[in-house]
mmCIF file with all atom_site columns, C-alpha atoms in Angstrom:
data_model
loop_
_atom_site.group_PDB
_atom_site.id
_atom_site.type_symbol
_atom_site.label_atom_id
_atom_site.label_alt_id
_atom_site.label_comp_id
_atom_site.label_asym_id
_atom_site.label_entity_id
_atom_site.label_seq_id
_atom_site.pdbx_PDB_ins_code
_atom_site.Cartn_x
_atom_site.Cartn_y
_atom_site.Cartn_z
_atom_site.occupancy
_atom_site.B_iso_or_equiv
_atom_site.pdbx_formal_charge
_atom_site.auth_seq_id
_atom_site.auth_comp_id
_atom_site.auth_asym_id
_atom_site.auth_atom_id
_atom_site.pdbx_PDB_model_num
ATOM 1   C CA . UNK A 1 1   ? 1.890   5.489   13.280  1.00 0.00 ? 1   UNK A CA 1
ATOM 2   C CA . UNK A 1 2   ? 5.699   5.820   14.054  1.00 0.00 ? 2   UNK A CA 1
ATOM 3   C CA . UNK A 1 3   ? 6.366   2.462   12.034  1.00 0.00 ? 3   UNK A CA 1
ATOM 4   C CA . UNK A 1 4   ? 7.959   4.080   8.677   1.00 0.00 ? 4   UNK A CA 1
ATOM 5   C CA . UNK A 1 5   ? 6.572   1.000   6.729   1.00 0.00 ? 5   UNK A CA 1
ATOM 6   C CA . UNK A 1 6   ? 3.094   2.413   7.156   1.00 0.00 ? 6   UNK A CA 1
ATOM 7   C CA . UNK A 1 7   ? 4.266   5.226   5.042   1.00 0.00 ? 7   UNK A CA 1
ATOM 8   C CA . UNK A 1 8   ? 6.226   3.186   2.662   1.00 0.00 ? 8   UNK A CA 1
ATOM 9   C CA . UNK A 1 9   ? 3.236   0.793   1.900   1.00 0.00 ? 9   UNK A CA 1
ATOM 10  C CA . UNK A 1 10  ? 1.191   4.111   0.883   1.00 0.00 ? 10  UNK A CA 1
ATOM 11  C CA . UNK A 1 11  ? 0.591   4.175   -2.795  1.00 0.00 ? 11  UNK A CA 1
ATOM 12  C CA . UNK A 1 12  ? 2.842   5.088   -5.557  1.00 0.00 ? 12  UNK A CA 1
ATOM 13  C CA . UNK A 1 13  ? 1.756   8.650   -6.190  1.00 0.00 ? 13  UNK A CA 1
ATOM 14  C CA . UNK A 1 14  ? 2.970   9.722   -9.909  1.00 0.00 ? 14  UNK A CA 1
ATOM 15  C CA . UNK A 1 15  ? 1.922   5.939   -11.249 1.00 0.00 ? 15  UNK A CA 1
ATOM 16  C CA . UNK A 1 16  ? -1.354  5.664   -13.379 1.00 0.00 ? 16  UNK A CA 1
ATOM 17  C CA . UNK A 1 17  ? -3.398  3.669   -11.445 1.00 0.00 ? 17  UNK A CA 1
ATOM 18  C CA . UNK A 1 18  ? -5.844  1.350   -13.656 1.00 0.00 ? 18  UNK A CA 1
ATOM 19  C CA . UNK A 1 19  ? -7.785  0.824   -10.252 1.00 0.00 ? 19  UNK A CA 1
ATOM 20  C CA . UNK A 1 20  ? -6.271  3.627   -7.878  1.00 0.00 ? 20  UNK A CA 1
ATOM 21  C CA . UNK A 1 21  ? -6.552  2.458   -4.478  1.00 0.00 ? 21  UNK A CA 1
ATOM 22  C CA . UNK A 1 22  ? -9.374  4.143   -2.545  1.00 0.00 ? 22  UNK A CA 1
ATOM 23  C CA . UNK A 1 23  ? -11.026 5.446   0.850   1.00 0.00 ? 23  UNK A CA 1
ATOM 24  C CA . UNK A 1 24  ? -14.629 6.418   0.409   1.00 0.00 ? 24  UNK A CA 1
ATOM 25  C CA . UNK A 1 25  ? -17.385 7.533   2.821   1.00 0.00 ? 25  UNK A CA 1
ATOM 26  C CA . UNK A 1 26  ? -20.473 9.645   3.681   1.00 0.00 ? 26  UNK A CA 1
ATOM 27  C CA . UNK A 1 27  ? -19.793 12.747  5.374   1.00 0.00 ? 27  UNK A CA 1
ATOM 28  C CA . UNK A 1 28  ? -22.368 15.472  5.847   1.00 0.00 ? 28  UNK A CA 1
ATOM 29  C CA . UNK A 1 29  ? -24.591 14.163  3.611   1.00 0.00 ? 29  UNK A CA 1
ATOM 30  C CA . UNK A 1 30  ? -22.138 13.928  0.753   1.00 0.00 ? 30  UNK A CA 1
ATOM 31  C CA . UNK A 1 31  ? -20.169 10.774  -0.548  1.00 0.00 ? 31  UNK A CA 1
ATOM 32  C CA . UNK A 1 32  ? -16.332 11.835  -0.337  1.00 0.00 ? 32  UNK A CA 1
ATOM 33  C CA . UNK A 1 33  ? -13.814 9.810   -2.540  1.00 0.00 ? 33  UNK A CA 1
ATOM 34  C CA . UNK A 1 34  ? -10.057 10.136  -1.696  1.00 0.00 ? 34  UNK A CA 1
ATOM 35  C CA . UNK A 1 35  ? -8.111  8.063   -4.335  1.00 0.00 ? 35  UNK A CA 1
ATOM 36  C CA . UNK A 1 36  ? -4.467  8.389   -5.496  1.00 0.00 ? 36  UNK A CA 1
ATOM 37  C CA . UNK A 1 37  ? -5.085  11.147  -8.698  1.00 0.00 ? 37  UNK A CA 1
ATOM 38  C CA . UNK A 1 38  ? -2.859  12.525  -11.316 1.00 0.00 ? 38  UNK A CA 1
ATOM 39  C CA . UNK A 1 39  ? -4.386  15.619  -11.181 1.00 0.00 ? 39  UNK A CA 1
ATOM 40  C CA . UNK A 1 40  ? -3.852  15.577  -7.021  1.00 0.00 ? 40  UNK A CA 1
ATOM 41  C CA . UNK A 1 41  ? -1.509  13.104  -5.923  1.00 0.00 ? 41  UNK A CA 1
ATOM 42  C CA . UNK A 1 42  ? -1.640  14.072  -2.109  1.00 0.00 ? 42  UNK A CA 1
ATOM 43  C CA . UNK A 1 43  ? -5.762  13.962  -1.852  1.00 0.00 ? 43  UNK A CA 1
ATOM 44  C CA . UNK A 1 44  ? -5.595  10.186  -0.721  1.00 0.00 ? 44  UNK A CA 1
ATOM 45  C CA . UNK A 1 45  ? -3.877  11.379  2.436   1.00 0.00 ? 45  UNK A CA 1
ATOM 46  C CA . UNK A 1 46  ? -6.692  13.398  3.690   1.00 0.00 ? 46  UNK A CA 1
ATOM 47  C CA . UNK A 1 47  ? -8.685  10.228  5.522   1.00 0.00 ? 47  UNK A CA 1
ATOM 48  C CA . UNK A 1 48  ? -5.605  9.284   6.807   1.00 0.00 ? 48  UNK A CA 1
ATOM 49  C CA . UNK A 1 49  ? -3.748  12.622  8.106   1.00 0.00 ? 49  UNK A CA 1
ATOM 50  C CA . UNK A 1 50  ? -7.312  13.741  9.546   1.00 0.00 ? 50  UNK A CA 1
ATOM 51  C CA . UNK A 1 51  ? -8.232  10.524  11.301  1.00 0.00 ? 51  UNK A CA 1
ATOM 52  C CA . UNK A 1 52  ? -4.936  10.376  12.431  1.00 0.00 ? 52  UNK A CA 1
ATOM 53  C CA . UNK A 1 53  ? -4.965  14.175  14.019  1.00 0.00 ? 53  UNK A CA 1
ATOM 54  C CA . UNK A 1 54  ? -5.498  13.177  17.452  1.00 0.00 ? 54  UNK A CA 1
ATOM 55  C CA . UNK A 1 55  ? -4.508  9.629   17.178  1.00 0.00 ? 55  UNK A CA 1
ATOM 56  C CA . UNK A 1 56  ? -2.690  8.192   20.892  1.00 0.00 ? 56  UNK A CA 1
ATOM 57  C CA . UNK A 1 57  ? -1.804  5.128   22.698  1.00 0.00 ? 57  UNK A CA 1
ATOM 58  C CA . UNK A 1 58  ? -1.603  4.100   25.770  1.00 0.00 ? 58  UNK A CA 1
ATOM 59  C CA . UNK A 1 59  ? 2.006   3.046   27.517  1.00 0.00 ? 59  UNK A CA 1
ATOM 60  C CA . UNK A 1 60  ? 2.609   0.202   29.585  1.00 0.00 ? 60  UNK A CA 1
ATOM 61  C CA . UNK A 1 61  ? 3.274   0.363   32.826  1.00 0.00 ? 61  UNK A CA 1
ATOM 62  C CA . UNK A 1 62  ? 1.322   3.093   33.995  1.00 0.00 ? 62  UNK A CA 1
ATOM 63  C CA . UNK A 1 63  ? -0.655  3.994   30.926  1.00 0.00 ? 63  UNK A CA 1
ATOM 64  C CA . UNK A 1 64  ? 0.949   7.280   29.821  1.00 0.00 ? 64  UNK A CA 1
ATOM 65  C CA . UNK A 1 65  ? -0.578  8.693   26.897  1.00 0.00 ? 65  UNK A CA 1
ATOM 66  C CA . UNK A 1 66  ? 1.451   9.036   23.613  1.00 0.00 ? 66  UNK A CA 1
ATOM 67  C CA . UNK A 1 67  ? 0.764   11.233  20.982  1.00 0.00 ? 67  UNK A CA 1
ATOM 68  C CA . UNK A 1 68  ? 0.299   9.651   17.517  1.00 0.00 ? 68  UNK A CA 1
ATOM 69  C CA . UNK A 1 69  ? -0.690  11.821  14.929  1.00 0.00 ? 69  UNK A CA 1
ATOM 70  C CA . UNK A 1 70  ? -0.248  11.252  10.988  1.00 0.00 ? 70  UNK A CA 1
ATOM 71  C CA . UNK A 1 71  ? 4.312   12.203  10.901  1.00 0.00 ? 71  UNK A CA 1
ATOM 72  C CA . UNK A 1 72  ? 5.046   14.357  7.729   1.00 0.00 ? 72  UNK A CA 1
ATOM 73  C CA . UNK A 1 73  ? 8.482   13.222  8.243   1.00 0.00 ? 73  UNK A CA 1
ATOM 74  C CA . UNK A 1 74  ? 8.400   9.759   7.363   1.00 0.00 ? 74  UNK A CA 1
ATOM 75  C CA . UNK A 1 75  ? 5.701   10.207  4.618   1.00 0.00 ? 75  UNK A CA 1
ATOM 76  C CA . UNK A 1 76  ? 8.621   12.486  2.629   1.00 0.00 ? 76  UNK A CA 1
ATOM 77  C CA . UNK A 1 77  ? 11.141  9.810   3.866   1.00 0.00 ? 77  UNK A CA 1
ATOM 78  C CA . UNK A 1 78  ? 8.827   6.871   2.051   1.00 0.00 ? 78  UNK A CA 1
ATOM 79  C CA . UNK A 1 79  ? 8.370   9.267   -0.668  1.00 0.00 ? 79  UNK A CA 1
ATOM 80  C CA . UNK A 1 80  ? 11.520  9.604   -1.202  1.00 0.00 ? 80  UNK A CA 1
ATOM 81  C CA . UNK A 1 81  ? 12.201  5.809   -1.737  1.00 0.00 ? 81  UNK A CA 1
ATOM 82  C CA . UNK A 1 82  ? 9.678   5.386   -3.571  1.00 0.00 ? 82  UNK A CA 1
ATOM 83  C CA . UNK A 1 83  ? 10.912  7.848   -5.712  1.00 0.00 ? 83  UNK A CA 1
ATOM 84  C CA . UNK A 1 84  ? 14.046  6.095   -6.067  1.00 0.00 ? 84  UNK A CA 1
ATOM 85  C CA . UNK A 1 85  ? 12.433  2.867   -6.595  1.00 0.00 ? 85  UNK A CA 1
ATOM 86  C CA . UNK A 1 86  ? 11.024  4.287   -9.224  1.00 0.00 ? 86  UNK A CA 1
ATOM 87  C CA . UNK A 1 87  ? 14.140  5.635   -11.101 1.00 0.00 ? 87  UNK A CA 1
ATOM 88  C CA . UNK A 1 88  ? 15.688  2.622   -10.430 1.00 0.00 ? 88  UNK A CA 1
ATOM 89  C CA . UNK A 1 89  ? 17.868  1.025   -13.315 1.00 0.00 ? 89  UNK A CA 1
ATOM 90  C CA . UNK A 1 90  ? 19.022  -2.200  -13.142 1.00 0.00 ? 90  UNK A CA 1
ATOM 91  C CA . UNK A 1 91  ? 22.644  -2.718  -14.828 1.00 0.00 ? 91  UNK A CA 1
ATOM 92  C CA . UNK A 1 92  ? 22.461  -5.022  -17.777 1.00 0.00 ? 92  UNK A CA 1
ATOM 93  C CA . UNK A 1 93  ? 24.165  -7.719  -15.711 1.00 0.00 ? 93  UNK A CA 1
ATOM 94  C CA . UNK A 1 94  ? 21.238  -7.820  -13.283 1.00 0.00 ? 94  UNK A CA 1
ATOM 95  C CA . UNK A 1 95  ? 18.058  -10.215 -13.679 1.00 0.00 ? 95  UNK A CA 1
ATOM 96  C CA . UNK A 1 96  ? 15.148  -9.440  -12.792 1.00 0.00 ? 96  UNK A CA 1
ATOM 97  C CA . UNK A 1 97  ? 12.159  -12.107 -11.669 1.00 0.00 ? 97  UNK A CA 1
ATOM 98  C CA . UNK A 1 98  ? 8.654   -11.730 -10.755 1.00 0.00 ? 98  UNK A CA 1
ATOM 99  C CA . UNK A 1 99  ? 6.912   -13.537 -8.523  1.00 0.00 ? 99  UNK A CA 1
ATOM 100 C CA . UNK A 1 100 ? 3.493   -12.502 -7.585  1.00 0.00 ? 100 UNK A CA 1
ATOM 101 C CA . UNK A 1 101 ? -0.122  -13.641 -5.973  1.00 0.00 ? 101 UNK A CA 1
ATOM 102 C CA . UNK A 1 102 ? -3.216  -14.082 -7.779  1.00 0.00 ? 102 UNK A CA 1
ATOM 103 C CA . UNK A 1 103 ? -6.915  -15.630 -7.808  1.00 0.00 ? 103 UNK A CA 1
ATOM 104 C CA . UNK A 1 104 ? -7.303  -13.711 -3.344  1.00 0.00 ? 104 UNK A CA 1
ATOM 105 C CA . UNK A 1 105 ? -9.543  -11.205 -3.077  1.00 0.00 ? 105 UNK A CA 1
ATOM 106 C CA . UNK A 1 106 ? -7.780  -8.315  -2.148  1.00 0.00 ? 106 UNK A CA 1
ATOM 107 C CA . UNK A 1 107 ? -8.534  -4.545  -0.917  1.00 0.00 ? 107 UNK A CA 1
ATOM 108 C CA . UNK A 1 108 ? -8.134  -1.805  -3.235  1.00 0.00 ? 108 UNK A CA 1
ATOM 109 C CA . UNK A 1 109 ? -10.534 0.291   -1.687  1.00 0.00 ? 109 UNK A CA 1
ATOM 110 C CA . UNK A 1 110 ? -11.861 1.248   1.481   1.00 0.00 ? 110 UNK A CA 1
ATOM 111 C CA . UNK A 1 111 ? -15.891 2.142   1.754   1.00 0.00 ? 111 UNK A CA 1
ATOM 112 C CA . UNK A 1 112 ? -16.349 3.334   5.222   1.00 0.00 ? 112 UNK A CA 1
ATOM 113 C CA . UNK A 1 113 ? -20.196 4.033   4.646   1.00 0.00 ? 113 UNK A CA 1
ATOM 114 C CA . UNK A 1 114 ? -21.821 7.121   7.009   1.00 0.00 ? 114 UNK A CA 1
ATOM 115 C CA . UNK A 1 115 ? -19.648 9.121   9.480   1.00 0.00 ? 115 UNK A CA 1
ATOM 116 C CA . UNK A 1 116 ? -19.697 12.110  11.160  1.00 0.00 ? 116 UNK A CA 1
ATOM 117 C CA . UNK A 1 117 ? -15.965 13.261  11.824  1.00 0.00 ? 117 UNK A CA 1
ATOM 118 C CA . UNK A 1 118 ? -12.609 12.172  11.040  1.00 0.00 ? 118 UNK A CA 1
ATOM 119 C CA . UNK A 1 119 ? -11.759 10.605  13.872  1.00 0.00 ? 119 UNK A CA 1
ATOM 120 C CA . UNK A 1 120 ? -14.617 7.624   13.307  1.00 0.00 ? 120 UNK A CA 1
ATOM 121 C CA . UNK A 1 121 ? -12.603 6.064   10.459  1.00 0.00 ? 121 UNK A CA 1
ATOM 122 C CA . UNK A 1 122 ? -10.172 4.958   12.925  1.00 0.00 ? 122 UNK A CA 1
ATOM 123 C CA . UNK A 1 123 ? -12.531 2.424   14.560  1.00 0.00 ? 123 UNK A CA 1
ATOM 124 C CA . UNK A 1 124 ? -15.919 2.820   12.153  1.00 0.00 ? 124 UNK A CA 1
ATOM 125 C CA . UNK A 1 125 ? -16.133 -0.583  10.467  1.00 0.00 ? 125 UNK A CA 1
ATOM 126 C CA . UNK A 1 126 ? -15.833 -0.682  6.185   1.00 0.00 ? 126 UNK A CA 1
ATOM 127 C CA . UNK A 1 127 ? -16.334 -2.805  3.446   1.00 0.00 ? 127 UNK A CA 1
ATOM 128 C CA . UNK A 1 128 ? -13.323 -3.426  1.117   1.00 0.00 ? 128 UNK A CA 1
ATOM 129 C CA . UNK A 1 129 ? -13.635 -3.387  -2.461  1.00 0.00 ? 129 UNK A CA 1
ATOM 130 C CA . UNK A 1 130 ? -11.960 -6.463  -3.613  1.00 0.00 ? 130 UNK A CA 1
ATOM 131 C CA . UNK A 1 131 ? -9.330  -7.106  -6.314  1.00 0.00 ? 131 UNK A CA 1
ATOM 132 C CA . UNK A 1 132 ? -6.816  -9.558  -8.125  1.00 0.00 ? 132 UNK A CA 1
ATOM 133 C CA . UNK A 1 133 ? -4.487  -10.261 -5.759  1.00 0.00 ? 133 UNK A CA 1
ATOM 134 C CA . UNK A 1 134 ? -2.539  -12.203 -3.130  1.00 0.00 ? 134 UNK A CA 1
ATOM 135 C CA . UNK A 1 135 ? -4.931  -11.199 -0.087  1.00 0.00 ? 135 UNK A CA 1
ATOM 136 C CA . UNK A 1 136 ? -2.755  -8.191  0.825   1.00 0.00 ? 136 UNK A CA 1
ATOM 137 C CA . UNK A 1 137 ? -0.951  -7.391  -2.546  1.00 0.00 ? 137 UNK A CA 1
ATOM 138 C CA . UNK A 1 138 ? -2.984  -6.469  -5.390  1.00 0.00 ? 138 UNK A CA 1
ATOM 139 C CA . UNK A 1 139 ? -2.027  -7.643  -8.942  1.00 0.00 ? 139 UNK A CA 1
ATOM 140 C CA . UNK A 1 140 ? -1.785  -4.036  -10.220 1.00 0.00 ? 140 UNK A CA 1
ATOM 141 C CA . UNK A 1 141 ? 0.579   -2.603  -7.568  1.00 0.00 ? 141 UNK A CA 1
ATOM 142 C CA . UNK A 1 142 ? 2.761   -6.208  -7.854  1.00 0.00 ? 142 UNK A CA 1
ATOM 143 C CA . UNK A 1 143 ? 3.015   -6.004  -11.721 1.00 0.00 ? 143 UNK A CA 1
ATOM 144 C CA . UNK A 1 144 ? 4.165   -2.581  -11.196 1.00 0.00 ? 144 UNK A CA 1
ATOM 145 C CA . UNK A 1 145 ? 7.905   -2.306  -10.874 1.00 0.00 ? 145 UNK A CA 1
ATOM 146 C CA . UNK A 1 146 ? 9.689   -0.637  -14.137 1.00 0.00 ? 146 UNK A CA 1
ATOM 147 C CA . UNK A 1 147 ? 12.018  -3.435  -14.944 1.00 0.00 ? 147 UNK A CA 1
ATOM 148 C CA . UNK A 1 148 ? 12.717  -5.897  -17.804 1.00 0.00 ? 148 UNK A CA 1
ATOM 149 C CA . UNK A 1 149 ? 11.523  -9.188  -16.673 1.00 0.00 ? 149 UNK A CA 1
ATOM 150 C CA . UNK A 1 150 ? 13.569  -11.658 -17.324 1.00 0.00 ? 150 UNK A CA 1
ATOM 151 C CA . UNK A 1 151 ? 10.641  -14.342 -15.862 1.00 0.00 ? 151 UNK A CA 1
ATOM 152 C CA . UNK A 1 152 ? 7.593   -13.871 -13.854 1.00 0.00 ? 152 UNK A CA 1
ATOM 153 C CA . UNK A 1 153 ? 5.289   -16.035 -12.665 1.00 0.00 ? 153 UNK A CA 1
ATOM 154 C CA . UNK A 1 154 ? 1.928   -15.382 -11.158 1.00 0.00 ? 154 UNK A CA 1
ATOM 155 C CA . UNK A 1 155 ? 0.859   -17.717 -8.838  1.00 0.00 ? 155 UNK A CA 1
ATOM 156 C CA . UNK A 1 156 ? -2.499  -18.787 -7.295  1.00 0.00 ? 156 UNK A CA 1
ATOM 157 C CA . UNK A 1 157 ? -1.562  -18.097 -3.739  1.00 0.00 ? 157 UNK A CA 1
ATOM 158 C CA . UNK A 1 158 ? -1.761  -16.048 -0.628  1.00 0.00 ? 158 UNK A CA 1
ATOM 159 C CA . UNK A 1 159 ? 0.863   -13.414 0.439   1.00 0.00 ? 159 UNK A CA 1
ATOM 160 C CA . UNK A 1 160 ? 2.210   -15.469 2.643   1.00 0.00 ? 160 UNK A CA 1
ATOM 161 C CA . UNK A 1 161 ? 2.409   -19.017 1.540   1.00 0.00 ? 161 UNK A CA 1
ATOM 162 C CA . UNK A 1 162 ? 4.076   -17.753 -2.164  1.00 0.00 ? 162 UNK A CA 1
ATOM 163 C CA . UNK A 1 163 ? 6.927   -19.076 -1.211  1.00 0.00 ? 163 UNK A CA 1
ATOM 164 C CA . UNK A 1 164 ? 5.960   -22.422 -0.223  1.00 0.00 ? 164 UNK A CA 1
ATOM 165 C CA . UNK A 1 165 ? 4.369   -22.710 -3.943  1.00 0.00 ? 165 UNK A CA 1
ATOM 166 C CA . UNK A 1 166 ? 6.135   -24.898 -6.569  1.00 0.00 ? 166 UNK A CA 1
ATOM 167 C CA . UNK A 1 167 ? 5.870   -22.314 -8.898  1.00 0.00 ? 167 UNK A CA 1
ATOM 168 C CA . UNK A 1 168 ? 7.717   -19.978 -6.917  1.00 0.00 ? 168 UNK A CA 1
ATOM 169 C CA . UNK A 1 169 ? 10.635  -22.825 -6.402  1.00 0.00 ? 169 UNK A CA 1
ATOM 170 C CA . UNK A 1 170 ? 11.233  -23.249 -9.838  1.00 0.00 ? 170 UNK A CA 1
ATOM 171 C CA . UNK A 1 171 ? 11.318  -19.635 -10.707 1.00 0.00 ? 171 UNK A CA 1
ATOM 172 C CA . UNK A 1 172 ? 13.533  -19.352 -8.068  1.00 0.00 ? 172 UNK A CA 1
ATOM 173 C CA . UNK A 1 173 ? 15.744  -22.270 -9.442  1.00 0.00 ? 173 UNK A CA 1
ATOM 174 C CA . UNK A 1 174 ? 15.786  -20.911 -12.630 1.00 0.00 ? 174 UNK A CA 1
ATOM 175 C CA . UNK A 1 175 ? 17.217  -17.507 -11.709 1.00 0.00 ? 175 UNK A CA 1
ATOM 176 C CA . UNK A 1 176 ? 19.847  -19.128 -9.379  1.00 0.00 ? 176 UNK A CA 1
ATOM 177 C CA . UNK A 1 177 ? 20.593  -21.462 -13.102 1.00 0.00 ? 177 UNK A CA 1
ATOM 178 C CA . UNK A 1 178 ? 20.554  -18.320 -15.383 1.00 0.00 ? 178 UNK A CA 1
ATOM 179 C CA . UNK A 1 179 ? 23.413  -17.226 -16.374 1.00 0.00 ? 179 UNK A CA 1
#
């Protein structure tokens, strides 16, 4: 968990969530819900920091143990550009397009089901909950951005393969023909 995308793929914390992604799961007899909250913004991280408390891998060549565990530094890092991401203001000059998957089910939430401590989620099979999406984007988090659209298009496609869509060429061409 050194990879600072991890942290800047986490939610958008101070954002409204229609469908706030989700980790769920049976603990002690009880049925624990950590979603992104107004109310708590940072309660979503508890799966993930405690799961992560004693995470390691193992080196090659001789197998040398490396510590893993959940790094406060690059979560305030991604917070931080998310933060600015979210102030953003594009000069009056600038256009902005939208391009975006739909019609793939894709995760929103997590429901891990029964587990006894932390440290199962990291290999305890789940069950996603399944939204609008591209298969790894989801509708809601695409759609969110803060700026004047000057086109958008939303495209029946997976993440991957947007760009090979027709749809996606022509909005392309007709931001490189705006002037």
């Amino acid at each position: 968990l050194e990879a600072p995308s991890v942290y800047e793929l986490l939610p958008q914390e101070n954002y409204a969530w229609k469908q706030p992604p989700y980790t769920a799961m049976n603990m002690g007899g009880q049925r624990l819900v950590f979603a992104v909250d107004s109310t708590n913004a940072t309660r979503y991280l508890v799966p993930l920091r405690e799961a992560c408390r004693s995470h390691s891998r193992l080196l090659p060549p001789d197998k040398t143990e490396d510590l893993e565990p959940f790094n406060d530094e690059l979560l305030e890092r991604s917070r931080g550009t998310r933060k600015l991401v979210a102030q953003a203001h594009l000069p009056p000059s600038v256009r902005f397009y939208n391009v975006y998957g739909v019609n793939e089910s894709t995760p929103i939430g997590l429901e891990f089901g029964k587990i006894k401590a932390w440290s199962d989620l990291s290999h305890h099979k789940y069950v996603p909950t399944e939204g609008d999406g591209d298969g790894t984007v989801p509708v809601e988090s695409a759609t969110h951005h803060g700026f004047p659209e000057r086109g958008t298009a939303a495209v029946a496609s997976k993440h991957l393969a947007l760009v090979q869509q027709k749809a996606t060429i022509d909005m392309v061409l007709k931001a490189v023909r705006d002037t």
